[in-house]
Amino acid sequence: ETGVTQTPRHLVMGMTNKKSLKCEQHLGHNAMYWYKQSAKKPLELMFVYNFKEQTENNSVPSRFSPECPNSSHLFLHLHTLQPEDSALYLCASSTRTTHNEQFFGPGTRLTVL
Amino acid sequence: TQLLEQSPQFLSIQEGENLTVYCNSSSVFSSLQWYRQEPGEGPVLLVTVVTGGEVKKLKRLTFQFGDARKDSSLHITAAQPGDTGLYLCAGALTASKLTFGTGTRLQVTL
């Protein structure tokens, strides 16, 4: 238990569906992140939020829409995804120290049909 | 895009053997972290190394940061099945993000 929870753990959706991923951290951290982990690719940073403000968008397609209502909660809204978006989506939090050590949730395994 | 190359990509060894995983880059990092990820879970931080040449030991795991802060290694002594997992290095270029390595998948069998 790392103090970061993600729901759902598994999600199967069609290309026309709209769904949302949820992340919650109980560590009192001020920064939250979304990462994408695909087979045969390094972990890819998608979005960074610091004190609820988005500070980084790593050229992510607009079919992924993040939302951070407060420092403890982070959402990733999904719509009109493509099969190549199938991956493990990981949420992480940190205190934004110099070393930026990340605490990850267990991830949501997403399959797009 | 800054790239951290890890080698080997895959490693299958028997219990009791020693192994070393390497993490190399052309970039200089302010610090470097190692994570282990087990199936169905997110990565878990093992260690952070900060100073060039630094060596840290965590039980049977020894981590080293290169003198120029561009590379790192992880050595495991007398591997156990519980060491099985995906090992990721991650370099901190700025306070806002990490660059993750390509990963090394380790399988330790009885």
PDB file of C-alpha atoms in Angstrom:
ATOM      1  CA  GLU A   1       0.000   0.000   0.000  1.00  0.00           C
ATOM      2  CA  THR A   2       1.715   3.166  -1.216  1.00  0.00           C
ATOM      3  CA  GLY A   3      -0.968   5.658  -0.171  1.00  0.00           C
ATOM      4  CA  VAL A   4      -2.108   6.205  -3.758  1.00  0.00           C
ATOM      5  CA  THR A   5      -5.276   4.479  -4.939  1.00  0.00           C
ATOM      6  CA  GLN A   6      -6.641   4.180  -8.449  1.00  0.00           C
ATOM      7  CA  THR A   7     -10.035   3.097  -9.757  1.00  0.00           C
ATOM      8  CA  PRO A   8     -11.034   1.182 -11.696  1.00  0.00           C
ATOM      9  CA  ARG A   9      -8.207  -1.340 -11.795  1.00  0.00           C
ATOM     10  CA  HIS A  10      -9.363  -2.683 -15.157  1.00  0.00           C
ATOM     11  CA  LEU A  11     -11.397  -1.006 -17.888  1.00  0.00           C
ATOM     12  CA  VAL A  12     -12.548  -2.182 -21.284  1.00  0.00           C
ATOM     13  CA  MET A  13     -14.129   0.421 -23.528  1.00  0.00           C
ATOM     14  CA  GLY A  14     -15.156   0.926 -27.114  1.00  0.00           C
ATOM     15  CA  MET A  15     -13.790   3.720 -29.243  1.00  0.00           C
ATOM     16  CA  THR A  16     -16.989   5.749 -28.924  1.00  0.00           C
ATOM     17  CA  ASN A  17     -17.298   5.467 -25.129  1.00  0.00           C
ATOM     18  CA  LYS A  18     -16.524   8.109 -22.532  1.00  0.00           C
ATOM     19  CA  LYS A  19     -14.993   6.982 -19.272  1.00  0.00           C
ATOM     20  CA  SER A  20     -12.952   8.440 -16.424  1.00  0.00           C
ATOM     21  CA  LEU A  21     -10.036   7.168 -14.377  1.00  0.00           C
ATOM     22  CA  LYS A  22      -9.733   8.276 -10.769  1.00  0.00           C
ATOM     23  CA  CYS A  23      -6.704   8.674  -8.542  1.00  0.00           C
ATOM     24  CA  GLU A  24      -6.548   9.638  -4.878  1.00  0.00           C
ATOM     25  CA  GLN A  25      -3.477  10.170  -2.713  1.00  0.00           C
ATOM     26  CA  HIS A  26      -3.463  10.080   1.092  1.00  0.00           C
ATOM     27  CA  LEU A  27       0.124  11.263   1.538  1.00  0.00           C
ATOM     28  CA  GLY A  28      -0.322  15.026   1.760  1.00  0.00           C
ATOM     29  CA  HIS A  29       1.679  15.535  -1.428  1.00  0.00           C
ATOM     30  CA  ASN A  30       1.257  18.639  -3.555  1.00  0.00           C
ATOM     31  CA  ALA A  31       2.047  17.236  -7.000  1.00  0.00           C
ATOM     32  CA  MET A  32       0.224  14.555  -8.984  1.00  0.00           C
ATOM     33  CA  TYR A  33       1.052  12.887 -12.278  1.00  0.00           C
ATOM     34  CA  TRP A  34      -0.445  10.702 -14.980  1.00  0.00           C
ATOM     35  CA  TYR A  35       1.846   8.222 -16.758  1.00  0.00           C
ATOM     36  CA  LYS A  36       1.211   5.781 -19.595  1.00  0.00           C
ATOM     37  CA  GLN A  37       2.995   2.425 -19.556  1.00  0.00           C
ATOM     38  CA  SER A  38       2.898   0.425 -22.788  1.00  0.00           C
ATOM     39  CA  ALA A  39       4.652  -2.788 -23.642  1.00  0.00           C
ATOM     40  CA  LYS A  40       8.139  -2.238 -25.038  1.00  0.00           C
ATOM     41  CA  LYS A  41       8.127   1.511 -24.291  1.00  0.00           C
ATOM     42  CA  PRO A  42       9.552   3.465 -21.360  1.00  0.00           C
ATOM     43  CA  LEU A  43       7.130   4.939 -18.878  1.00  0.00           C
ATOM     44  CA  GLU A  44       5.699   8.092 -20.516  1.00  0.00           C
ATOM     45  CA  LEU A  45       4.797  11.166 -18.517  1.00  0.00           C
ATOM     46  CA  MET A  46       1.440  12.597 -19.660  1.00  0.00           C
ATOM     47  CA  PHE A  47       0.442  15.366 -17.258  1.00  0.00           C
ATOM     48  CA  VAL A  48       1.774  17.084 -14.145  1.00  0.00           C
ATOM     49  CA  TYR A  49      -0.286  19.021 -11.620  1.00  0.00           C
ATOM     50  CA  ASN A  50       1.263  21.111  -8.866  1.00  0.00           C
ATOM     51  CA  PHE A  51      -1.110  22.503  -6.227  1.00  0.00           C
ATOM     52  CA  LYS A  52      -4.036  21.753  -8.601  1.00  0.00           C
ATOM     53  CA  GLU A  53      -2.474  23.714 -11.476  1.00  0.00           C
ATOM     54  CA  GLN A  54      -1.407  21.865 -14.612  1.00  0.00           C
ATOM     55  CA  THR A  55       2.290  22.522 -15.113  1.00  0.00           C
ATOM     56  CA  GLU A  56       3.056  19.996 -17.809  1.00  0.00           C
ATOM     57  CA  ASN A  57       1.257  18.495 -20.780  1.00  0.00           C
ATOM     58  CA  ASN A  58       3.584  16.214 -22.662  1.00  0.00           C
ATOM     59  CA  SER A  59       1.949  16.659 -26.090  1.00  0.00           C
ATOM     60  CA  VAL A  60      -0.899  14.359 -25.118  1.00  0.00           C
ATOM     61  CA  PRO A  61      -3.802  14.053 -27.609  1.00  0.00           C
ATOM     62  CA  SER A  62      -6.934  15.946 -26.634  1.00  0.00           C
ATOM     63  CA  ARG A  63      -8.922  12.704 -26.308  1.00  0.00           C
ATOM     64  CA  PHE A  64      -7.221  12.537 -22.877  1.00  0.00           C
ATOM     65  CA  SER A  65      -8.481  15.277 -20.574  1.00  0.00           C
ATOM     66  CA  PRO A  66      -7.093  15.588 -17.041  1.00  0.00           C
ATOM     67  CA  GLU A  67      -8.827  17.215 -14.093  1.00  0.00           C
ATOM     68  CA  CYS A  68      -7.391  18.030 -10.674  1.00  0.00           C
ATOM     69  CA  PRO A  69     -10.065  19.457  -8.342  1.00  0.00           C
ATOM     70  CA  ASN A  70      -7.730  19.466  -5.314  1.00  0.00           C
ATOM     71  CA  SER A  71      -4.270  18.297  -4.297  1.00  0.00           C
ATOM     72  CA  SER A  72      -5.544  14.835  -3.321  1.00  0.00           C
ATOM     73  CA  HIS A  73      -7.610  13.896  -6.362  1.00  0.00           C
ATOM     74  CA  LEU A  74      -6.769  13.503 -10.021  1.00  0.00           C
ATOM     75  CA  PHE A  75      -8.968  12.340 -12.880  1.00  0.00           C
ATOM     76  CA  LEU A  76      -8.273  11.354 -16.472  1.00  0.00           C
ATOM     77  CA  HIS A  77     -11.301  11.708 -18.718  1.00  0.00           C
ATOM     78  CA  LEU A  78     -11.236   9.532 -21.812  1.00  0.00           C
ATOM     79  CA  HIS A  79     -13.259   9.912 -25.016  1.00  0.00           C
ATOM     80  CA  THR A  80     -13.030   8.559 -28.555  1.00  0.00           C
ATOM     81  CA  LEU A  81      -9.899   6.573 -27.759  1.00  0.00           C
ATOM     82  CA  GLN A  82      -8.010   4.425 -30.236  1.00  0.00           C
ATOM     83  CA  PRO A  83      -6.896   0.803 -29.815  1.00  0.00           C
ATOM     84  CA  GLU A  84      -3.271   1.994 -29.541  1.00  0.00           C
ATOM     85  CA  ASP A  85      -4.268   3.834 -26.355  1.00  0.00           C
ATOM     86  CA  SER A  86      -4.584   0.468 -24.616  1.00  0.00           C
ATOM     87  CA  ALA A  87      -2.017   0.506 -21.817  1.00  0.00           C
ATOM     88  CA  LEU A  88      -1.509   0.664 -18.065  1.00  0.00           C
ATOM     89  CA  TYR A  89      -2.269   4.173 -16.810  1.00  0.00           C
ATOM     90  CA  LEU A  90      -0.412   5.022 -13.642  1.00  0.00           C
ATOM     91  CA  CYS A  91      -1.037   7.863 -11.254  1.00  0.00           C
ATOM     92  CA  ALA A  92       1.716   9.122  -8.972  1.00  0.00           C
ATOM     93  CA  SER A  93       2.217  11.822  -6.381  1.00  0.00           C
ATOM     94  CA  SER A  94       5.243  13.552  -4.910  1.00  0.00           C
ATOM     95  CA  THR A  95       6.298  16.444  -2.715  1.00  0.00           C
ATOM     96  CA  ARG A  96       8.170  18.131  -5.562  1.00  0.00           C
ATOM     97  CA  THR A  97      11.497  18.109  -3.750  1.00  0.00           C
ATOM     98  CA  THR A  98      14.662  18.368  -5.803  1.00  0.00           C
ATOM     99  CA  HIS A  99      14.681  14.608  -6.343  1.00  0.00           C
ATOM    100  CA  ASN A 100      10.948  14.381  -7.065  1.00  0.00           C
ATOM    101  CA  GLU A 101      10.550  10.861  -5.700  1.00  0.00           C
ATOM    102  CA  GLN A 102       7.307   9.381  -6.987  1.00  0.00           C
ATOM    103  CA  PHE A 103       4.735   7.291  -5.174  1.00  0.00           C
ATOM    104  CA  PHE A 104       2.664   5.295  -7.642  1.00  0.00           C
ATOM    105  CA  GLY A 105      -0.790   3.832  -7.537  1.00  0.00           C
ATOM    106  CA  PRO A 106      -1.433   0.290  -8.798  1.00  0.00           C
ATOM    107  CA  GLY A 107      -2.615   1.543 -12.189  1.00  0.00           C
ATOM    108  CA  THR A 108      -5.646   1.075 -14.397  1.00  0.00           C
ATOM    109  CA  ARG A 109      -5.284  -1.519 -17.138  1.00  0.00           C
ATOM    110  CA  LEU A 110      -7.161  -0.013 -20.087  1.00  0.00           C
ATOM    111  CA  THR A 111      -8.217  -1.962 -23.166  1.00  0.00           C
ATOM    112  CA  VAL A 112      -9.765  -0.090 -26.099  1.00  0.00           C
ATOM    113  CA  LEU A 113     -11.678  -2.276 -28.520  1.00  0.00           C
TER     114      LEU A 113
ATOM    115  CA  THR B   1      13.750  13.545 -25.583  1.00  0.00           C
ATOM    116  CA  GLN B   2      16.258  12.440 -22.972  1.00  0.00           C
ATOM    117  CA  LEU B   3      16.785   8.690 -23.054  1.00  0.00           C
ATOM    118  CA  LEU B   4      17.886   6.371 -20.302  1.00  0.00           C
ATOM    119  CA  GLU B   5      18.988   3.026 -21.689  1.00  0.00           C
ATOM    120  CA  GLN B   6      18.902   0.023 -19.414  1.00  0.00           C
ATOM    121  CA  SER B   7      20.690  -3.257 -19.994  1.00  0.00           C
ATOM    122  CA  PRO B   8      19.997  -6.033 -20.132  1.00  0.00           C
ATOM    123  CA  GLN B   9      16.339  -5.814 -21.165  1.00  0.00           C
ATOM    124  CA  PHE B  10      15.584  -9.284 -19.832  1.00  0.00           C
ATOM    125  CA  LEU B  11      17.386 -11.441 -17.322  1.00  0.00           C
ATOM    126  CA  SER B  12      16.449 -14.922 -16.164  1.00  0.00           C
ATOM    127  CA  ILE B  13      18.620 -16.388 -13.438  1.00  0.00           C
ATOM    128  CA  GLN B  14      18.499 -19.016 -10.731  1.00  0.00           C
ATOM    129  CA  GLU B  15      18.179 -18.360  -7.041  1.00  0.00           C
ATOM    130  CA  GLY B  16      21.517 -17.591  -5.446  1.00  0.00           C
ATOM    131  CA  GLU B  17      23.144 -16.018  -8.506  1.00  0.00           C
ATOM    132  CA  ASN B  18      24.439 -12.454  -8.641  1.00  0.00           C
ATOM    133  CA  LEU B  19      23.456  -9.913 -11.286  1.00  0.00           C
ATOM    134  CA  THR B  20      24.034  -6.332 -12.354  1.00  0.00           C
ATOM    135  CA  VAL B  21      21.658  -4.008 -14.179  1.00  0.00           C
ATOM    136  CA  TYR B  22      22.956  -0.906 -15.930  1.00  0.00           C
ATOM    137  CA  CYS B  23      21.336   2.441 -16.622  1.00  0.00           C
ATOM    138  CA  ASN B  24      23.087   4.795 -19.068  1.00  0.00           C
ATOM    139  CA  SER B  25      22.438   8.218 -20.505  1.00  0.00           C
ATOM    140  CA  SER B  26      24.223  11.069 -22.249  1.00  0.00           C
ATOM    141  CA  SER B  27      22.516  13.531 -19.880  1.00  0.00           C
ATOM    142  CA  VAL B  28      23.669  14.654 -16.460  1.00  0.00           C
ATOM    143  CA  PHE B  29      21.081  14.146 -13.726  1.00  0.00           C
ATOM    144  CA  SER B  30      20.743  15.912 -10.409  1.00  0.00           C
ATOM    145  CA  SER B  31      19.745  12.567  -8.919  1.00  0.00           C
ATOM    146  CA  LEU B  32      18.813   9.095 -10.025  1.00  0.00           C
ATOM    147  CA  GLN B  33      16.230   6.727  -8.610  1.00  0.00           C
ATOM    148  CA  TRP B  34      15.618   3.007  -8.888  1.00  0.00           C
ATOM    149  CA  TYR B  35      12.149   1.493  -8.772  1.00  0.00           C
ATOM    150  CA  ARG B  36      10.858  -2.071  -8.796  1.00  0.00           C
ATOM    151  CA  GLN B  37       7.499  -2.928 -10.319  1.00  0.00           C
ATOM    152  CA  GLU B  38       5.738  -6.223  -9.699  1.00  0.00           C
ATOM    153  CA  PRO B  39       2.980  -7.561 -11.971  1.00  0.00           C
ATOM    154  CA  GLY B  40      -0.328  -5.784 -11.426  1.00  0.00           C
ATOM    155  CA  GLU B  41       1.228  -3.018  -9.342  1.00  0.00           C
ATOM    156  CA  GLY B  42       2.823   0.382  -9.820  1.00  0.00           C
ATOM    157  CA  PRO B  43       6.565   1.002  -9.460  1.00  0.00           C
ATOM    158  CA  VAL B  44       7.884   1.260  -5.894  1.00  0.00           C
ATOM    159  CA  LEU B  45      10.866   3.439  -5.059  1.00  0.00           C
ATOM    160  CA  LEU B  46      13.921   1.506  -3.866  1.00  0.00           C
ATOM    161  CA  VAL B  47      16.589   4.197  -3.560  1.00  0.00           C
ATOM    162  CA  THR B  48      17.693   7.680  -4.615  1.00  0.00           C
ATOM    163  CA  VAL B  49      21.358   8.431  -5.348  1.00  0.00           C
ATOM    164  CA  VAL B  50      22.459  12.028  -5.487  1.00  0.00           C
ATOM    165  CA  THR B  51      26.243  12.447  -5.450  1.00  0.00           C
ATOM    166  CA  GLY B  52      28.553  11.352  -8.280  1.00  0.00           C
ATOM    167  CA  GLY B  53      30.320   8.150  -7.220  1.00  0.00           C
ATOM    168  CA  GLU B  54      27.814   7.485  -4.451  1.00  0.00           C
ATOM    169  CA  VAL B  55      27.211   3.883  -3.403  1.00  0.00           C
ATOM    170  CA  LYS B  56      24.143   2.844  -1.420  1.00  0.00           C
ATOM    171  CA  LYS B  57      23.373  -0.576  -0.018  1.00  0.00           C
ATOM    172  CA  LEU B  58      19.935  -1.935   0.738  1.00  0.00           C
ATOM    173  CA  LYS B  59      20.386  -5.446   2.160  1.00  0.00           C
ATOM    174  CA  ARG B  60      21.418  -7.516  -0.897  1.00  0.00           C
ATOM    175  CA  LEU B  61      21.032  -4.615  -3.336  1.00  0.00           C
ATOM    176  CA  THR B  62      23.905  -2.227  -4.088  1.00  0.00           C
ATOM    177  CA  PHE B  63      23.299   0.932  -6.085  1.00  0.00           C
ATOM    178  CA  GLN B  64      26.010   3.098  -7.614  1.00  0.00           C
ATOM    179  CA  PHE B  65      25.815   6.509  -9.252  1.00  0.00           C
ATOM    180  CA  GLY B  66      28.470   7.231 -11.859  1.00  0.00           C
ATOM    181  CA  ASP B  67      31.091   9.889 -11.173  1.00  0.00           C
ATOM    182  CA  ALA B  68      29.713  12.098 -13.956  1.00  0.00           C
ATOM    183  CA  ARG B  69      26.098  11.514 -12.807  1.00  0.00           C
ATOM    184  CA  LYS B  70      25.144  10.101 -16.225  1.00  0.00           C
ATOM    185  CA  ASP B  71      24.879   6.432 -15.360  1.00  0.00           C
ATOM    186  CA  SER B  72      24.032   4.055 -12.576  1.00  0.00           C
ATOM    187  CA  SER B  73      24.124   0.375 -11.739  1.00  0.00           C
ATOM    188  CA  LEU B  74      22.151  -1.965  -9.523  1.00  0.00           C
ATOM    189  CA  HIS B  75      23.849  -5.110  -8.248  1.00  0.00           C
ATOM    190  CA  ILE B  76      21.893  -7.886  -6.562  1.00  0.00           C
ATOM    191  CA  THR B  77      23.748 -10.489  -4.533  1.00  0.00           C
ATOM    192  CA  ALA B  78      22.316 -13.989  -4.066  1.00  0.00           C
ATOM    193  CA  ALA B  79      19.081 -13.265  -5.927  1.00  0.00           C
ATOM    194  CA  GLN B  80      15.839 -14.634  -4.538  1.00  0.00           C
ATOM    195  CA  PRO B  81      12.471 -15.297  -6.239  1.00  0.00           C
ATOM    196  CA  GLY B  82      11.098 -12.264  -4.388  1.00  0.00           C
ATOM    197  CA  ASP B  83      13.474 -10.078  -6.420  1.00  0.00           C
ATOM    198  CA  THR B  84      11.502 -10.897  -9.575  1.00  0.00           C
ATOM    199  CA  GLY B  85      10.054  -7.823 -11.242  1.00  0.00           C
ATOM    200  CA  LEU B  86      10.637  -4.925 -13.600  1.00  0.00           C
ATOM    201  CA  TYR B  87      13.488  -2.665 -12.498  1.00  0.00           C
ATOM    202  CA  LEU B  88      13.305   0.947 -13.644  1.00  0.00           C
ATOM    203  CA  CYS B  89      15.851   3.686 -13.275  1.00  0.00           C
ATOM    204  CA  ALA B  90      14.694   7.302 -13.413  1.00  0.00           C
ATOM    205  CA  GLY B  91      16.745  10.449 -13.707  1.00  0.00           C
ATOM    206  CA  ALA B  92      15.749  13.840 -12.353  1.00  0.00           C
ATOM    207  CA  LEU B  93      16.653  16.654 -14.737  1.00  0.00           C
ATOM    208  CA  THR B  94      14.419  19.233 -13.104  1.00  0.00           C
ATOM    209  CA  ALA B  95      12.222  19.393 -10.019  1.00  0.00           C
ATOM    210  CA  SER B  96       9.143  18.884 -12.150  1.00  0.00           C
ATOM    211  CA  LYS B  97       9.689  15.536 -13.804  1.00  0.00           C
ATOM    212  CA  LEU B  98      11.626  12.342 -14.067  1.00  0.00           C
ATOM    213  CA  THR B  99      12.844  10.558 -17.164  1.00  0.00           C
ATOM    214  CA  PHE B 100      12.352   6.811 -16.851  1.00  0.00           C
ATOM    215  CA  GLY B 101      14.621   4.158 -18.281  1.00  0.00           C
ATOM    216  CA  THR B 102      13.656   1.413 -20.722  1.00  0.00           C
ATOM    217  CA  GLY B 103      13.401  -1.164 -17.922  1.00  0.00           C
ATOM    218  CA  THR B 104      14.986  -4.514 -17.047  1.00  0.00           C
ATOM    219  CA  ARG B 105      12.712  -7.467 -16.484  1.00  0.00           C
ATOM    220  CA  LEU B 106      14.216  -9.892 -13.973  1.00  0.00           C
ATOM    221  CA  GLN B 107      13.010 -13.443 -13.391  1.00  0.00           C
ATOM    222  CA  VAL B 108      14.544 -15.427 -10.533  1.00  0.00           C
ATOM    223  CA  THR B 109      13.691 -19.107 -10.459  1.00  0.00           C
ATOM    224  CA  LEU B 110      14.179 -21.749  -7.772  1.00  0.00           C
TER     225      LEU B 110
END
